[in-house]
Each structure stands twice: as structure tokens, then as C-alpha cells.
Short mmCIF file of C-alpha atoms and ligand atoms in Angstrom, two decimals:
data_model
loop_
_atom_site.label_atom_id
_atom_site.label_comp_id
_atom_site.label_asym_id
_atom_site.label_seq_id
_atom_site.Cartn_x
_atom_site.Cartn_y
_atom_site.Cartn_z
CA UNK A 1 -66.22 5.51 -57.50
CA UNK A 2 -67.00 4.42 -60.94
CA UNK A 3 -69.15 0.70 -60.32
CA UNK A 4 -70.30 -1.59 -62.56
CA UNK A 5 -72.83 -3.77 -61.85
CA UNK A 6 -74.07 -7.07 -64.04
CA UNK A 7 -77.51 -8.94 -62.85
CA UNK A 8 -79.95 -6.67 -61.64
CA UNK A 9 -82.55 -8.96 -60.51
CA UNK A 10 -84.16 -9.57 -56.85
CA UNK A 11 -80.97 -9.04 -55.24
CA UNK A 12 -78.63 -7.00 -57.97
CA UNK A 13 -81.11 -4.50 -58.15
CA UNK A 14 -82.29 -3.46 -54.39
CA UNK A 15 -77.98 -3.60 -54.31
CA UNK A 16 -77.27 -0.65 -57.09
CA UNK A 17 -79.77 0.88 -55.58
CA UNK A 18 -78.09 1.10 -52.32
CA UNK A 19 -74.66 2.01 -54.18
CA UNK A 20 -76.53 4.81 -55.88
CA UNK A 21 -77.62 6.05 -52.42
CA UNK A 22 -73.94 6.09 -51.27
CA UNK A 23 -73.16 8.77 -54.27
CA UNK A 24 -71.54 6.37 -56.47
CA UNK A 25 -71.82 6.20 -60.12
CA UNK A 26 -73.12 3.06 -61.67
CA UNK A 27 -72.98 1.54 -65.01
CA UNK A 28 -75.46 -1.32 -65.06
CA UNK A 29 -76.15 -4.73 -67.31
CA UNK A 30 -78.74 -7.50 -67.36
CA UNK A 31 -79.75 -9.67 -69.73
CA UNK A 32 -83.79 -8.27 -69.72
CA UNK A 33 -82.85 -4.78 -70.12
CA UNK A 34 -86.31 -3.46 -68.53
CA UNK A 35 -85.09 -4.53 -65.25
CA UNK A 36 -82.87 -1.70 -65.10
CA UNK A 37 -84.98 0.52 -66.66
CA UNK A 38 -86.03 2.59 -63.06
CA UNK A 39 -82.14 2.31 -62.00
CA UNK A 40 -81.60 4.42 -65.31
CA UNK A 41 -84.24 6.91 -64.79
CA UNK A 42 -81.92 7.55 -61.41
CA UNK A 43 -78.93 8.12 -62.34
CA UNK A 44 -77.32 5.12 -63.89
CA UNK A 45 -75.90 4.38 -67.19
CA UNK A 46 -76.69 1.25 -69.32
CA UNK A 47 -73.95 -0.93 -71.13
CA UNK A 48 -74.48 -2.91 -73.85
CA UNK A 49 -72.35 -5.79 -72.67
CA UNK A 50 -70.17 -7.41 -69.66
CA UNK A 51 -67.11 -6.04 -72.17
CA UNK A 52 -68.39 -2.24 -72.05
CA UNK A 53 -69.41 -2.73 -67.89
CA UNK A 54 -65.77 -3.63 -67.61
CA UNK A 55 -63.98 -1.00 -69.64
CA UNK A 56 -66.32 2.06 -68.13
CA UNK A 57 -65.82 1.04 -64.37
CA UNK A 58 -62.98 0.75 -61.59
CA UNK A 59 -64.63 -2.28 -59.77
CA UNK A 60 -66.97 -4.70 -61.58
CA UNK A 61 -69.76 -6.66 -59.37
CA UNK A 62 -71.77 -9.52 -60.55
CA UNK A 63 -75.06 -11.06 -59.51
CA UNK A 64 -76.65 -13.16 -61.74
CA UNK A 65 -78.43 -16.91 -61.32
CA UNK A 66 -76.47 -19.79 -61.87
CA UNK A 67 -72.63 -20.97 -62.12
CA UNK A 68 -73.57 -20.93 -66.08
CA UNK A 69 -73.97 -17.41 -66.10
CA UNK A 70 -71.49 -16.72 -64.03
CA UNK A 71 -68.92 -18.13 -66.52
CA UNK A 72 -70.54 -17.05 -69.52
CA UNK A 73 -70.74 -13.12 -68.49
CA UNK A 74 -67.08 -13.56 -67.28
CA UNK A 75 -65.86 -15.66 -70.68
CA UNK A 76 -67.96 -14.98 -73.51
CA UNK A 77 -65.16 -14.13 -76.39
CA UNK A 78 -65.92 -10.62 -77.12
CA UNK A 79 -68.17 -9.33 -75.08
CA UNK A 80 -67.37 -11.35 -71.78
CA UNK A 81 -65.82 -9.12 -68.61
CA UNK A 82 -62.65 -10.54 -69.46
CA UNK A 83 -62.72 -9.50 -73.22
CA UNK A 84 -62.70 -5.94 -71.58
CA UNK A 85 -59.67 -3.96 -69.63
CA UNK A 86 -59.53 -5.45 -66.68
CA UNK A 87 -55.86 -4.26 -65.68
CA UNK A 88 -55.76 -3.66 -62.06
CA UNK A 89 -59.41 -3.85 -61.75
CA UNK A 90 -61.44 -5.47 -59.45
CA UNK A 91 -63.90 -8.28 -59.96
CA UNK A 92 -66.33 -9.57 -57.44
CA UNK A 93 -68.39 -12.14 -57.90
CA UNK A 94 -71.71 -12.05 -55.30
CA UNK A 95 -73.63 -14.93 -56.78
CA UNK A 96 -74.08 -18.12 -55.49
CA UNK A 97 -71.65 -19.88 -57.40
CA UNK A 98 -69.19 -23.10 -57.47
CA UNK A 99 -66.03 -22.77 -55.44
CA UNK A 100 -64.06 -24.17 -58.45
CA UNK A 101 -65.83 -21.43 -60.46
CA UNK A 102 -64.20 -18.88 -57.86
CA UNK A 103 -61.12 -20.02 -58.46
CA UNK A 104 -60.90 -20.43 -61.96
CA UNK A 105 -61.89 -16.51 -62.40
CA UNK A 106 -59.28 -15.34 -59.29
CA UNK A 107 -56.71 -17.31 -61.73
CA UNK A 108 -57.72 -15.32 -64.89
CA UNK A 109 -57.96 -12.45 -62.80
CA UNK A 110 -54.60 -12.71 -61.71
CA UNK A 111 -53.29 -13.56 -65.72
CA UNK A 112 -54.83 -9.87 -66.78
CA UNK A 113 -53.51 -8.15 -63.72
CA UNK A 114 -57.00 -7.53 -61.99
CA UNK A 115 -58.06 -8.65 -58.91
CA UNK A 116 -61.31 -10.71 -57.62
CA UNK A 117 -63.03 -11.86 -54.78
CA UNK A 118 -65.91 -14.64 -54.39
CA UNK A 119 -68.35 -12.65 -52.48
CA UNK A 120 -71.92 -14.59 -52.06
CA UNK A 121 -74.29 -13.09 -49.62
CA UNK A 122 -77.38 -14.17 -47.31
CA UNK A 123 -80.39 -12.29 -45.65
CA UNK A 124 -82.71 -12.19 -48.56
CA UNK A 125 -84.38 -9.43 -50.71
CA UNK A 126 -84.80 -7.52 -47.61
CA UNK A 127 -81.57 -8.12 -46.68
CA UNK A 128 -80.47 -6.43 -49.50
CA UNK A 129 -83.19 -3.90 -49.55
CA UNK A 130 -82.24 -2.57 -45.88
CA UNK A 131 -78.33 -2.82 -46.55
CA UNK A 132 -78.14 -5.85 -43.70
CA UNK A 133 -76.81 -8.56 -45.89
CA UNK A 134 -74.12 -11.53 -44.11
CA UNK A 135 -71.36 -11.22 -47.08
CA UNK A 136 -69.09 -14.50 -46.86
CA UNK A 137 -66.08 -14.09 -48.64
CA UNK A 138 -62.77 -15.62 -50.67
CA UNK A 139 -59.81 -13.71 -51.75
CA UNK A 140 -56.48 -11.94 -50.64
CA UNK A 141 -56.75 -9.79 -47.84
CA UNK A 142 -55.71 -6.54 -49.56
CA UNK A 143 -58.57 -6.73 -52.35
CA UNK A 144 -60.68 -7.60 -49.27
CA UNK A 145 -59.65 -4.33 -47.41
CA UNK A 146 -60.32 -2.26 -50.79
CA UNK A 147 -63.25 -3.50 -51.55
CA UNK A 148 -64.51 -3.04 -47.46
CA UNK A 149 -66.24 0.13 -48.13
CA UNK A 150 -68.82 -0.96 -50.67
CA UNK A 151 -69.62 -4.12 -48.84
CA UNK A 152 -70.43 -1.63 -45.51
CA UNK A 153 -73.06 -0.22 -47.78
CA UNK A 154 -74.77 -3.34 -48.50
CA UNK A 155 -74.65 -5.35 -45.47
CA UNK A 156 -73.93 -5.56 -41.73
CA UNK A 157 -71.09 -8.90 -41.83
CA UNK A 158 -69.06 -9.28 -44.30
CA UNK A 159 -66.00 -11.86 -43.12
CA UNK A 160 -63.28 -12.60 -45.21
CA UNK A 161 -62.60 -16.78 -44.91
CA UNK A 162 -59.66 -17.19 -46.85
CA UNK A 163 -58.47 -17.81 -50.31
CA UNK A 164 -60.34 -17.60 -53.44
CA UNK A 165 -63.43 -20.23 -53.27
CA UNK A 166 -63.69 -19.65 -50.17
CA UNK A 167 -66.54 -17.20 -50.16
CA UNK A 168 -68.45 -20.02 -51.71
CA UNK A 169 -67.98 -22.77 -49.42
CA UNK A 170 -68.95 -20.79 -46.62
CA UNK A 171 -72.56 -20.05 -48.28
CA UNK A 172 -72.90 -23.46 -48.87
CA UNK A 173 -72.47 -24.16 -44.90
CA UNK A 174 -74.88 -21.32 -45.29
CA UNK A 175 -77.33 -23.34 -47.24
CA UNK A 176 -76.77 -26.67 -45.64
CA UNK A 177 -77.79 -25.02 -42.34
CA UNK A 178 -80.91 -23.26 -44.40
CA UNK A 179 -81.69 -26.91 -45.65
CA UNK A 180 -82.58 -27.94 -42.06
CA UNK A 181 -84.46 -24.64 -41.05
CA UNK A 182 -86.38 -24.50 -44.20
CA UNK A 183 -87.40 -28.24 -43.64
CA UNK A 184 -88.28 -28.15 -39.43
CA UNK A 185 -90.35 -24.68 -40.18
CA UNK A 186 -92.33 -26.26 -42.48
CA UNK A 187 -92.41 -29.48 -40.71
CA UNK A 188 -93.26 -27.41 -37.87
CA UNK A 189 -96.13 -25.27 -39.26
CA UNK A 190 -97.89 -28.55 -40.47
CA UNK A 191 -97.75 -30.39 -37.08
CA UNK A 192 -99.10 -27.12 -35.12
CA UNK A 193 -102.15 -26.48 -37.73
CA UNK A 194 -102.82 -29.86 -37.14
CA UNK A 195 -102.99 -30.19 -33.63
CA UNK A 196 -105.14 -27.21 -33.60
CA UNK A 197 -102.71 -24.50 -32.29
CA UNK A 198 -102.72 -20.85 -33.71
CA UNK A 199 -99.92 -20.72 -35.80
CA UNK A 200 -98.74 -16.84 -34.92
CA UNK A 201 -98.90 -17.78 -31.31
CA UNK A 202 -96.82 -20.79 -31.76
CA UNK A 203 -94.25 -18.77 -34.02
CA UNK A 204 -94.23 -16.28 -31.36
CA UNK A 205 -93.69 -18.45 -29.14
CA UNK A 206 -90.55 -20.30 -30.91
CA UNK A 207 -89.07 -17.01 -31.73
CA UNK A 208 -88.12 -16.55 -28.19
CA UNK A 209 -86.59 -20.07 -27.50
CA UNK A 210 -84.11 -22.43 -28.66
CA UNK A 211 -85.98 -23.24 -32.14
CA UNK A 212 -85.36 -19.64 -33.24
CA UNK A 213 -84.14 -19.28 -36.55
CA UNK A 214 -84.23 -16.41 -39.52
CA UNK A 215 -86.43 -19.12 -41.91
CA UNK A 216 -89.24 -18.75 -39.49
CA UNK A 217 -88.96 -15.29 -38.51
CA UNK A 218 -88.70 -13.91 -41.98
CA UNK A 219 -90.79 -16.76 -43.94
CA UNK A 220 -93.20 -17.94 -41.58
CA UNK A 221 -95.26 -14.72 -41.59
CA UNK A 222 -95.21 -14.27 -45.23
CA UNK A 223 -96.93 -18.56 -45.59
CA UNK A 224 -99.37 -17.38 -42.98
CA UNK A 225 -100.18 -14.56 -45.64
CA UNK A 226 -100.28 -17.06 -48.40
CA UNK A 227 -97.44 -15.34 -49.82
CA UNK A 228 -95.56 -17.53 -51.98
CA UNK A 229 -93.52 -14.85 -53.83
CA UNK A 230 -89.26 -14.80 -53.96
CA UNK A 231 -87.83 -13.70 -51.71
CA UNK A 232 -85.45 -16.84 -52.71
CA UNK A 233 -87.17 -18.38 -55.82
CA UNK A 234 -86.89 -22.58 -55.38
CA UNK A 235 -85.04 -22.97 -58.45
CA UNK A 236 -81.85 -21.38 -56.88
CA UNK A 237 -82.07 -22.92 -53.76
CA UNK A 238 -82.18 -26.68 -55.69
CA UNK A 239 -78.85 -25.04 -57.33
CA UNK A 240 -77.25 -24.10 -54.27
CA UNK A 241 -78.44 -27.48 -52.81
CA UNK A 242 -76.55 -29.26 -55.34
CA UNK A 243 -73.20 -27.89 -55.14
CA UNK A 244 -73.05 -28.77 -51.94
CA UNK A 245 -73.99 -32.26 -52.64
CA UNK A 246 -71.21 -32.04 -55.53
CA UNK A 247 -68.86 -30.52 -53.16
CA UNK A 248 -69.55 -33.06 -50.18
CA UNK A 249 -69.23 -35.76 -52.51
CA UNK A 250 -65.77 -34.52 -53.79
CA UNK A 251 -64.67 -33.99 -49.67
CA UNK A 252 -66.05 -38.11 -49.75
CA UNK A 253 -68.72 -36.61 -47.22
CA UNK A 254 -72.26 -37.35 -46.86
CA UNK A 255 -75.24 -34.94 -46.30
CA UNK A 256 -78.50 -36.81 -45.63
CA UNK A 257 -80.44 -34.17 -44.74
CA UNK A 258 -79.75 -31.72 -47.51
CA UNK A 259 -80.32 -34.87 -50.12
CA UNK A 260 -83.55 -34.69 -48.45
CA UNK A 261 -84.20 -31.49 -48.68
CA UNK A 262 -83.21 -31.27 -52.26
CA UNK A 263 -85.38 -33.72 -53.15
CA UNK A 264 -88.34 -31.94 -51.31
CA UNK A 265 -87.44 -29.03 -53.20
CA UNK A 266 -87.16 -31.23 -56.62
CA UNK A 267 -90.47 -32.30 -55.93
CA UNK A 268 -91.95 -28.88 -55.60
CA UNK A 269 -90.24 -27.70 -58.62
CA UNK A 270 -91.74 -30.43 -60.51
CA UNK A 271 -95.15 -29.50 -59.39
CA UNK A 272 -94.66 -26.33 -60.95
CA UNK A 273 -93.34 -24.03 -58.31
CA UNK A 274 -89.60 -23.17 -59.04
CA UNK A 275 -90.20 -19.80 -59.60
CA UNK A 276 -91.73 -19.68 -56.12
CA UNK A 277 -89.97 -18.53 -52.76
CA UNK A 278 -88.41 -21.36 -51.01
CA UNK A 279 -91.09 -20.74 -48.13
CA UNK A 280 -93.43 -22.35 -50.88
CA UNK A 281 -92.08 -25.59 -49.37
CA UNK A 282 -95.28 -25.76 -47.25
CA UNK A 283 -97.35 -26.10 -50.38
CA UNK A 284 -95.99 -30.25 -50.54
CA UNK A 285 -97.94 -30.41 -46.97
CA UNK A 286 -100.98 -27.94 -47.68
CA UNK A 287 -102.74 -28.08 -51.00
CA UNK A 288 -106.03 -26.66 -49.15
CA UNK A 289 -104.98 -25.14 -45.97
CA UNK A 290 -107.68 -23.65 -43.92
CA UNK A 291 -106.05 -21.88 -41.12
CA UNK A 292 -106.67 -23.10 -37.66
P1 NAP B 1 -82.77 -13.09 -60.10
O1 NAP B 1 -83.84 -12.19 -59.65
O2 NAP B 1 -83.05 -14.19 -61.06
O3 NAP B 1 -81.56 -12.20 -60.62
C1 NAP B 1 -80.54 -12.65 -61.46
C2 NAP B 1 -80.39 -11.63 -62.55
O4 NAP B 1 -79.24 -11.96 -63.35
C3 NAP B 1 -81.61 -11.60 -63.48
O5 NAP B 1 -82.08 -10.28 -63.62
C4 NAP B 1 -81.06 -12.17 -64.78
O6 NAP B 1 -81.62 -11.62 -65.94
C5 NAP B 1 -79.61 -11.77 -64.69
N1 NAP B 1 -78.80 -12.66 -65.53
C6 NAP B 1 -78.73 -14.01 -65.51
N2 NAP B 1 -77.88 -14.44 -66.45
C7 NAP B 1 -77.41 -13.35 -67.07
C8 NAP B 1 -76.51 -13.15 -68.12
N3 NAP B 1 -75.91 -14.18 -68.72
N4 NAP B 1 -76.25 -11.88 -68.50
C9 NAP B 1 -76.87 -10.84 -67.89
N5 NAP B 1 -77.73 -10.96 -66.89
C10 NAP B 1 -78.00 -12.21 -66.49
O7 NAP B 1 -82.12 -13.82 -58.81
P2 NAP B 1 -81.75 -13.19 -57.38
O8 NAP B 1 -82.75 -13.63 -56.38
O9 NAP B 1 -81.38 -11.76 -57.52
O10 NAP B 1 -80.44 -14.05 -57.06
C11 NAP B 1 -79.19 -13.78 -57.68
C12 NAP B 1 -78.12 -14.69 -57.07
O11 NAP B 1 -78.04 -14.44 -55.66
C13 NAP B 1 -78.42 -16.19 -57.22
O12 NAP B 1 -77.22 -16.89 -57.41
C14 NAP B 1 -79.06 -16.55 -55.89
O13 NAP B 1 -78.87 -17.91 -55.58
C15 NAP B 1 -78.27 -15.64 -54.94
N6 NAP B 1 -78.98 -15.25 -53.70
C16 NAP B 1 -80.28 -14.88 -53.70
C17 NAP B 1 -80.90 -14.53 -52.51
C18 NAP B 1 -82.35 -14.13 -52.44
O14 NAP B 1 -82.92 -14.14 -51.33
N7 NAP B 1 -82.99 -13.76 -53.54
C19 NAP B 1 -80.19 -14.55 -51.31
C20 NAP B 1 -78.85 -14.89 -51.35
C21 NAP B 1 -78.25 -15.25 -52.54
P3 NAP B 1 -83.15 -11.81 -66.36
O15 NAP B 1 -83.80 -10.62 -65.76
O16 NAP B 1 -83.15 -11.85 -67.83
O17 NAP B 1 -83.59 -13.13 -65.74
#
């Protein structure tokens, strides 16, 4: 199947190559063209734009950082994916995005005659590395079905939740619950160092009770290391954190613990450290940790 593919960064990247694995051919688009420099040397064919992704492929995915560049790879007047042919073509969208944003492109979608789905994922960069990604995702049931084959290649759930927009509020239940993990891990690892346990034993020991959770399996080891690196850079989990906020708010909801949590996150941002995993988090609590 001819596949294009816009946003090859952390995620987009270990994805492609996974679709390359599978024998498909890939035309591929980022806005730092390096970054798709190896994916190139193996098989797959640069575009210069969203416009030529769209006109060379039979389903188009997407991956970048924010709802701005969502709209702006989707919009942009002449070299946008809709400026291309889109007629019965399928779009899916796998960043973390707005639900309104999901909607508005499954309208425009439907206007041209293609198809889309909202189609953000969790499980990480090694999530996407292994193929074992959770895919949570909005759309009609038919594009779903299509598209079923290609998300089997990049992760191990992938469960459609209904219409367009969809997709998106179920990664922000995603990131509300992440909010609270990310928080009592960190919470967690401060208390322990302090009361003189050893950290891996106490991890260890979590992992096989009712505080298990995938923040401290998968992050936990890597802040023992002192390894700080995305993973989940900060400055996209203070996005994701604030759509939900913007979407609670709209629902006339209210989230105190992910306000917290985004302004923990703020905070470490401000200190320098968006470009940082989210497991960086600790770094508010340890400036000079010396390991117990
Ligand atoms: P990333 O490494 O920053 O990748 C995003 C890529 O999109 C970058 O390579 C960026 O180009 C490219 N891009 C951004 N705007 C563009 C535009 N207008 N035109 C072309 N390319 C553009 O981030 P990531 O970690 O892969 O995350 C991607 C999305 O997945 C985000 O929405 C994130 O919240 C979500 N997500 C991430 C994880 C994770 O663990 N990393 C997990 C689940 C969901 P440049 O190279 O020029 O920056």
C-alpha cells in the first residue's frame, strides 16, 4: 500500500519504520528534513510538501506536535493535505490533538470525498518502537475496519470509541489518568529516598501490588539512571494537559488534580526543562539527589 506519512519525530519515525518493515511503501514529510534522512536511505521517498504526501499516497498519516500543526499541515492554501487529491482517500490524524480539531478535518474530509479518523496513541517511544502502542480512536466504523491492518502493525489495542473527536477525548482520559501517575511516582520516589529505602526495591516492590502503574514501570528506572531524555518531552504533556482543562471546562467540569499537575509541569518548563521527558518531573523535588 502506497502510505504517506507527515511528522517523523520521536514517535512518527520509530512508526514508518515499522510500516516499512510490513513491505509497504512510504512517502515521508517533516518540517527538519534530516529527520528522515535514515528512513530515505531505506527505502522511502521524500515529498516536498503535505500537498505532494497527499497526491502520491492511498492513505495519509500524520504525527506532528501541537493542534497548530495539525491544522496548518492539513490547511495551508497550497501546499496543505487538503490542497492535494484527497478523493476517496484516507486521512488519519495520530497526534494528540483537540477533539474540535478532529472534527473540523472529518467535516472537510467528508466535503472532498476522503475519509479520516482521529487516531492518538499511548505507550511511548518504545511503544512505538516495539509495535505495542494503545491506539484510541474516532471515526465511522468502515474507515475504522480499512484502516485495521496498519494500526495491527503499530500497536497491540487499537479501539474504535465512536464518532469523529472521539479518538481525542479518550487520550485525554488517557492523560488525566497519566496526570495522577506521573504525580504519585514522583511523589513516591521522593518520600522513599527520604526515608532511607532503596528505591529499586521499593519499585519492585510496588510493581507487584495495587500501586502498579506503566509511569513507574517504564519511567522510574530511567530517573534512577538520571535519564531525563523524551520519551514524552514536558512541553507536550503541558499541551495535552490543557485541552483537557479546555475540554472539562466546556463539559462545566472540574479537574483539580490535573490543574495541579499542569502547573507542576508549568513550573518545570519554566525552569528550563520542556524539552525534557515528563519523568523529569522529579527534578522540582531533587536538584542534588544522592541516591540512598
Ligand atoms: P516530536 O518528536 O516533536 O515529533 C513531531 C514531529 O512533527 C517533529 O519531527 C516535527 O518537526 C514535526 N512537525 C511539527 N510541525 C510540523 C509541520 N508543520 N510540518 C511538518 N512537520 C512538522 O514529538 P513526538 O514525541 O513524536 O510526539 C508527536 C505527537 O504524539 C505529539 O502530539 C505528542 O503529544 C504525541 N504523543 C507522544 C508520545 C511520546 O511518548 N513521545 C506518546 C503519545 C503521544 P521538527 O523535527 O522540525 O520539530
Amino acid at each position: 500500500m502506497k502510505i504517506g506519512f507527515i511528522g517523523t519525530g520521536v514517535m512518527g519515525h520509530a512508526i514508518v519504520v515499522r510500516l516499512m518493515e510490513a513491505g509497504h511503501e512510504l512517502f515521508v514529510y517533516n518540517r527538519t528534513k534530516s529527520k528522515t534522512d535514515d528512513l530515505v536511505a531505506n527505502g522511502a521517498t521524500w515529498k516536498d510538501t503535505p500537498k505532494e504526501i497527499t497526491d502520491a499516497s492511498e492513505i495519509i498519516f500524520t504525527m506532528v506536535g501541537y493542534p497548530q500543526d495539525v491544522e496548518q499541515i492539513y490547511y495551508e492554501e497550497e501546499t496543505g493535505v487538503f490542497s492535494g487529491d484527497v478523493h476517496n482517500k484516507t486521512l488519519v490524524d495520530l497526534t494528540t490533538s483537540t477533539p474540535s480539531l478532529a472534527e473540523q478535518i472529518d467535516q472537510t474530509a467528508r466535503n472532498k470525498g476522503a475519509a479520516s479518523l482521529d487516531a492518538p496513541v499511548s505507550g511511548g517511544d518504545l511503544g512505538a518502537k516495539n509495535g505495542t502502542l494503545t491506539i484510541m480512536i474516532g471515526g465511522e466504523q468502515s474507515v475504522y475496519e480499512e484502516v485495521l491492518p496498519l494500526f495491527e502493525k503499530m500497536g497491540q489495542a487499537y479501539t474504535l470509541h465512536g464518532t469523529a473527536g472521539k479518538g481525542q477525548h479518550t487520550k485525554m482520559a488517557n492523560q488525566i489518568m497519566i496526570a495522577g501517575t506521573m504525580t504519585g511516582m514522583t511523589e513516591m520516589l521522593v518520600y522513599s529516598q527520604k526515608a532511607g529505602l532503596s528505591l529499586e526495591k521499593v519499585m519492585d516492590t510496588l510493581a507487584g501490588g495495587a500501586a502498579a502503574n506503566w509511569s513507574m514501570s517504564n519511567y522510574g528506572p530511567r530517573i534512577l539512571k538520571d535519564d531525563y531524555t523524551p520519551g514524552f518531552f514536558v512541553k507536550h504533556f503541558i499541551k495535552d494537559l490543557k485541552i483537557a482543562l479546555d475540554e472539562a471546562e466546556k463539559m462545566e467540569i472540574e479537574l483539580p488534580s490535573t490543574h495541579l499537575a499542569t502547573q507542576l509541569y508549568e513550573k518545570l518548563a519554566d525552569q528550563g526543562n520542556e524539552n525534557d521527558g515528563t519523568q523529569a518531573l522529579i527534578k522540582l523535588w531533587w536538584q542534588d539527589r544522592t541516591n540512598s
